Amino acid sequence: MNCCECLPNCVVLLLLLSLIALKSGDGETISQGNALSRQQGSKTSNDPVTYEIQMPGITPTKDDEYFCQGWKVPDGEFFVVKFQALAKSDTAHHLLLFGCPGPVSESPVYDCRDPCFDSKIMYAWARNAAPLELPDDVGFHIGNNTDIKYLSMQVHYATMFADVDRKDYTGVQLTVTKTRQKYVAGILLLVSGMAVIPPKTKNFHVDVSCYFDGADVLYPFAFRTHTHMHGRVVSAYMFNGTWFQLGKGNPHWPQAFWPIKENYAIKHSDGLAARCTYDSSDSDKEISMGETHNDEMCNFYLMYYTDSRSGRSYYGCGGNTVAELAKTLPSDSDVPLPPDPYLDEIGEGVAPKDSKTVDRWTQRLGSSQLPLGQVCAVAVDANGSVFVFHRGRSVWDSSSFDGRANFRLRANGPIREKTMIQINASTFDVVAQWADNTFYMPHGLSIDARGNFWVTDVALHQVMRFGPLWSSPQAVSKPELVLGVAFEPGDDEKHFCKPADVAVLRSGEVFVADGYCNSRVMKFSKDGIFIKQWGQHSKRVELTNSYPPPLTFDIVHSVVVLENRNLVCVADRENARVQCFTYDGNFVSQLHPKEFKPQIFAITYNEQTGYLYTVSGPSESQENITVKGNTIDMRNGTLLNSWHPITGFSQPHDVAVSPDGGFVYVVEIGPNVIWKFKLQTTASHQSVKKAGAFVHPISVGDDDDDTHVEEEEAEEEEGLEKKESYIGATLIIGGLIIMPLIVMVLILVFLRCCRKAKTQPSASRGNNRRFNLGSLLAGSRASEFLGKDDERRLELKHLQSDSEVEEYSSVPQQNA
């Protein structure tokens, strides 16, 4: 047998190794699938699902009645990942959800103070608090193989119904999944039930303290405070040689779960303390802790996650058992949070039922404070001063333009009101107002590096440059440069058609978003000489994951320059995407996360942070989509977080960022208000979920049930597609890795056959025809590598990994 006679063996070996490789790949896929099933459960088209526990039509006949509604958990194991109260503060004083080990009551609805034996608080709501969505991989474990097989919803009705025919259907909606979560959620309640508050006392403390005696390590990510009418502030701390503030809240604001900013781990023997501060100046008698609305309460709820294998879902810390420790609480523990009339309104029930939560908004201007027209634009100068552009009494509606984009209301003359407003960024006081009798329909506003004001007027079809404020009074009253022909829409180099926005390089070159009619970006020199243009109209693509080709637009609504990246980016409004180009108009990239949908109205950029800030807009055809702002890290295109105020955005139109990246400003048309947000300037998330999912005080939805389920299913399908593509990619990479090994084995076979052909007699070769993979690999590095397969398996990081803790708690604390 010569070397050529080895070729059949080589072919057989190749086929055999190919089968082994395929089998190994299949086995690896199955192994991954089983691991996924064990760790995260299996997903189906109806997972997660929502359940509602509701009162069947209760009529309280006396004050301070407590009713409970029982609910048996369906057969199986579940994880609750979201809570949404179906309640209003003018009806329900508070709502609590308890987990119970056994049947709650023979009656589905019962008068209750203690909802069940060995109850565990899972959720609490009061004062129009927003829904609560838990972090990724965290859920309350209920059902089979848990000690929570029944749920009991308790509703406290502070006052009886005057109308005996009135029925109440207060409830709570639960989003549950069969997907096994990596961590279990729980509640640690610090509570005092025995204190007495003396009358006519302005600053009275009720303290709670204990040493944590649990074996688990708790990672707190949210907190909630609760008192009745005399409470002013509730704060809680952890002590392990140093005091660390876990949370501080105003109990008159929405009593939801607010995120905890820092990363904490509560361990055995750590000190825990809470302080409730009361003002009984208006009371002539003592006030006791109790269950009625005329009594008081002192509760601090700490929501945490812990190891799902052994962690408990409830701990309690009652009374002031370590009084000496509580005496050393920080001196500012009783200092109230800064006043916030807007949150007071929400807490008192002024806001609508579907009010959304807030992402550390600090101030709002508009409505009664300052009568504004349609607020269309906002900009911030190099000193941090805020400038707002509004339309006074002029309103852009269906009667404003004819079919050829000609302004119909020219005869009414320019807007008489002062359309430009300067605002002190710290106090939100109005500093100056000007630009009356100048514009017809304001739209865009930008301030360049020299302090020049650039504006667009869609009625005039013009772009104008005004000098800086410090130069002279005339500089801001009369334009230094005008591009376009007044009241003449067009598509050539000298005309615009409803220009939307302007961006200016430090060199003075100008980019104009001529987007409403012409769907183009135009570039001009600093003297206003036309240089070039790019873009054409694109047809809207209705498919969820499809987008028109680059360099096509459906309303170029906003433009911004990223000079440290040599990019100019535009908001392609109706296509819900951001497209970025070189300064010469060459396409570079586009961003289109689902959070931009249904439309993206405005973008702005901060060089210090490297973040792009965006605001989306509403859509009549998609009413249930939450309108939000987003933060994008332009270094890698990652969506860091999404945000909006408690009542949600209704019609955000423009966004601006302070020079240091610490504050973001959003203006809305319709409500005609200006929002100021304090956002993180690092890459940490603004919620307890990654990449813009929500928990108080980030944003939450008020979706209809069907829409909610459809969106959840879409997200799941997208996730499954990603997992499948990941596994497919793994197999491909595995194939690429194993092919060189196969080639090496073939070479070994070939050489060994050749060597045997030279050294062994013919008869000997005839008795050794059986193929032995082990003998072929004996002594080779390949056998050593294959033998260490088990040692190379990747182990999961321990629960106390710093990266995991940071993932779930890197959120801002809700302190103004």
Coordinates of C-alpha atoms in Angstrom, one line a residue, residues 489-714:
P489 CA -40.9 78.3 -1.6
G490 CA -38.6 76.6 -4.0
D491 CA -36.1 73.8 -4.6
D492 CA -33.1 75.5 -6.3
E493 CA -29.9 76.8 -4.7
K494 CA -31.5 80.2 -3.7
H495 CA -34.8 78.9 -2.3
F496 CA -36.0 76.8 0.6
C497 CA -39.3 75.2 1.3
K498 CA -40.2 75.3 5.0
P499 CA -36.6 75.0 6.3
A500 CA -36.6 73.2 9.6
D501 CA -33.2 73.6 11.3
V502 CA -29.6 74.9 11.1
A503 CA -26.3 73.6 12.3
V504 CA -23.0 75.6 12.1
L505 CA -19.4 74.5 12.2
R506 CA -16.8 76.5 14.2
S507 CA -15.4 77.4 10.8
G508 CA -18.7 79.1 10.0
E509 CA -20.0 76.7 7.4
V510 CA -23.7 76.2 7.6
F511 CA -25.9 73.1 7.2
V512 CA -29.6 73.6 6.6
A513 CA -32.3 70.9 7.1
D514 CA -34.6 71.9 4.2
G515 CA -36.8 69.1 5.0
Y516 CA -40.5 69.6 4.8
C517 CA -40.9 69.9 1.0
N518 CA -37.4 69.2 -0.4
S519 CA -36.0 66.4 1.7
R520 CA -32.5 67.6 1.5
V521 CA -29.5 68.9 3.4
M522 CA -27.9 72.1 2.0
K523 CA -24.4 73.4 2.8
F524 CA -23.4 77.0 2.7
S525 CA -20.2 79.0 3.3
K526 CA -20.0 81.3 6.3
D527 CA -21.0 84.1 4.0
G528 CA -24.1 82.3 2.8
I529 CA -22.7 81.1 -0.6
F530 CA -24.2 77.7 -1.7
I531 CA -21.7 74.9 -1.7
K532 CA -23.6 71.7 -2.2
Q533 CA -26.7 69.7 -1.3
W534 CA -27.7 66.0 -0.9
G535 CA -30.8 63.9 -0.3
Q536 CA -34.0 63.0 -2.0
H537 CA -37.5 62.0 -0.8
S538 CA -38.0 58.5 0.3
K539 CA -41.1 56.5 0.4
R540 CA -42.1 55.4 3.9
V541 CA -41.4 51.8 4.6
E542 CA -44.1 50.3 6.8
L543 CA -42.3 47.1 7.7
T544 CA -41.2 47.1 11.3
N545 CA -37.5 46.3 10.7
S546 CA -37.0 47.9 7.2
Y547 CA -35.8 51.3 6.4
P548 CA -35.5 53.3 3.1
P549 CA -32.0 53.6 1.5
P550 CA -29.5 56.0 3.0
L551 CA -29.5 59.6 1.6
T552 CA -33.2 59.5 1.3
F553 CA -35.4 61.4 3.8
D554 CA -39.0 61.8 4.8
I555 CA -38.8 65.3 6.4
V556 CA -35.4 66.3 7.5
H557 CA -36.5 67.9 10.8
S558 CA -33.3 68.5 12.7
V559 CA -29.6 68.8 12.0
V560 CA -26.5 68.8 14.3
V561 CA -22.8 68.8 13.8
L562 CA -20.4 66.4 15.7
E563 CA -17.2 68.2 15.1
N564 CA -15.0 65.9 17.2
R565 CA -16.2 63.1 14.9
N566 CA -16.3 65.1 11.7
L567 CA -20.0 64.3 11.2
V568 CA -23.2 66.0 10.4
C569 CA -26.3 64.1 11.5
V570 CA -29.9 64.7 10.8
A571 CA -33.2 63.5 12.2
D572 CA -35.1 61.7 9.4
R573 CA -38.4 62.3 11.1
E574 CA -41.0 60.1 9.5
N575 CA -38.5 57.3 9.0
A576 CA -37.7 57.3 12.7
R577 CA -33.9 57.3 12.2
V578 CA -30.8 59.4 12.5
Q579 CA -28.5 59.5 9.4
C580 CA -24.9 60.7 9.7
F581 CA -22.7 62.0 6.9
T582 CA -19.3 63.5 6.3
Y583 CA -19.3 67.3 5.8
D584 CA -19.4 66.6 2.0
G585 CA -22.6 64.5 2.3
N586 CA -21.1 61.1 2.1
F587 CA -23.2 58.6 4.1
V588 CA -21.4 57.2 7.1
S589 CA -24.0 55.5 9.3
Q590 CA -27.6 55.5 10.6
L591 CA -29.3 54.8 14.0
H592 CA -32.8 53.4 14.2
P593 CA -33.5 51.7 17.6
K594 CA -37.1 50.9 18.2
E595 CA -37.1 53.7 20.9
F596 CA -37.1 56.3 18.1
K597 CA -40.5 55.2 16.8
P598 CA -42.9 56.3 15.7
Q599 CA -41.1 59.5 14.7
I600 CA -37.9 61.3 15.7
F601 CA -38.3 65.1 15.9
A602 CA -35.0 66.5 17.2
I603 CA -31.4 65.7 18.0
T604 CA -28.6 67.5 19.8
Y605 CA -25.0 66.6 20.7
N606 CA -22.6 67.2 23.5
E607 CA -18.8 66.8 22.8
Q608 CA -17.8 66.4 26.4
T609 CA -20.0 63.4 27.0
G610 CA -20.0 62.1 23.4
Y611 CA -23.8 61.7 23.7
L612 CA -26.5 62.3 21.2
Y613 CA -29.8 63.3 22.8
T614 CA -33.0 62.7 20.8
V615 CA -36.7 63.3 21.3
S616 CA -39.4 61.3 19.5
G617 CA -42.9 62.4 18.5
P618 CA -46.4 61.2 18.6
S619 CA -48.3 59.3 15.9
E620 CA -52.0 59.3 15.4
S621 CA -51.9 55.7 14.2
Q622 CA -49.8 54.5 17.2
E623 CA -51.4 56.1 20.2
N624 CA -50.1 53.7 22.7
I625 CA -46.4 54.2 22.1
T626 CA -44.8 56.2 24.8
V627 CA -43.2 59.4 23.5
K628 CA -39.8 59.7 25.0
G629 CA -36.3 61.2 24.9
N630 CA -33.2 59.0 24.4
T631 CA -29.5 59.2 25.1
I632 CA -27.1 57.6 22.6
D633 CA -23.4 57.0 23.1
M634 CA -22.0 58.1 19.7
R635 CA -18.7 56.3 20.4
N636 CA -20.4 53.0 19.8
G637 CA -24.0 53.8 18.8
T638 CA -25.3 52.3 22.1
L639 CA -28.7 53.4 23.4
L640 CA -27.9 54.3 27.1
N641 CA -31.4 55.2 28.3
S642 CA -34.8 56.6 27.6
W643 CA -36.5 59.3 29.7
H644 CA -39.6 61.5 29.9
P645 CA -41.5 63.4 32.6
I646 CA -44.3 62.0 34.8
T647 CA -47.1 63.1 32.7
G648 CA -45.2 62.0 29.6
F649 CA -44.3 64.0 26.5
S650 CA -47.3 64.8 24.3
Q651 CA -45.7 66.8 21.5
P652 CA -41.9 67.3 22.1
H653 CA -40.5 69.4 19.2
D654 CA -36.9 70.3 20.1
V655 CA -34.0 69.4 22.4
A656 CA -30.9 71.1 23.6
V657 CA -28.1 70.2 26.0
S658 CA -26.0 72.4 28.4
P659 CA -22.3 72.9 27.6
D660 CA -21.2 70.5 30.3
G661 CA -23.7 67.8 29.4
G662 CA -25.4 68.0 32.8
F663 CA -28.8 69.2 31.7
V664 CA -31.1 68.6 28.8
Y665 CA -33.9 70.9 27.8
V666 CA -37.0 69.8 25.8
V667 CA -39.8 72.1 24.5
E668 CA -43.3 70.9 23.6
I669 CA -45.8 72.3 21.1
G670 CA -49.3 72.0 22.4
P671 CA -48.7 72.0 26.1
N672 CA -46.3 74.8 25.3
V673 CA -43.9 74.1 28.1
I674 CA -40.1 73.8 28.6
W675 CA -38.7 70.9 30.5
K676 CA -35.4 70.8 32.2
F677 CA -33.8 67.4 33.0
K678 CA -30.8 66.5 35.0
L679 CA -29.3 63.4 33.4
Q680 CA -26.2 61.3 34.1
T681 CA -23.2 62.4 32.2
T682 CA -21.7 58.9 32.4
A683 CA -22.7 55.7 30.6
S684 CA -24.7 54.4 33.6
H685 CA -28.4 53.8 32.9
Q686 CA -31.1 56.0 34.0
S687 CA -33.4 53.2 35.1
V688 CA -33.1 49.9 36.9
K689 CA -33.2 48.2 33.5
K690 CA -30.7 48.3 30.7
A691 CA -31.0 50.4 27.6
G692 CA -34.1 52.4 28.3
A693 CA -36.6 50.1 29.9
F694 CA -38.4 51.6 32.8
V695 CA -39.0 51.9 36.5
H696 CA -40.0 54.8 38.6
P697 CA -38.9 57.5 38.2
I698 CA -38.0 56.7 34.6
S699 CA -40.8 56.3 32.1
V700 CA -43.6 53.8 32.1
G701 CA -46.5 53.2 29.7
D702 CA -50.2 53.2 30.0
D703 CA -50.7 50.8 27.1
D704 CA -54.0 49.1 26.3
D705 CA -53.7 45.4 27.1
D706 CA -53.6 44.2 23.5
T707 CA -51.0 46.6 22.4
H708 CA -48.9 45.8 25.4
V709 CA -49.0 42.1 24.7
E710 CA -48.1 42.7 21.0
E711 CA -45.2 44.9 21.9
E712 CA -43.9 42.4 24.5
E713 CA -44.2 39.5 22.0
A714 CA -42.4 41.6 19.4

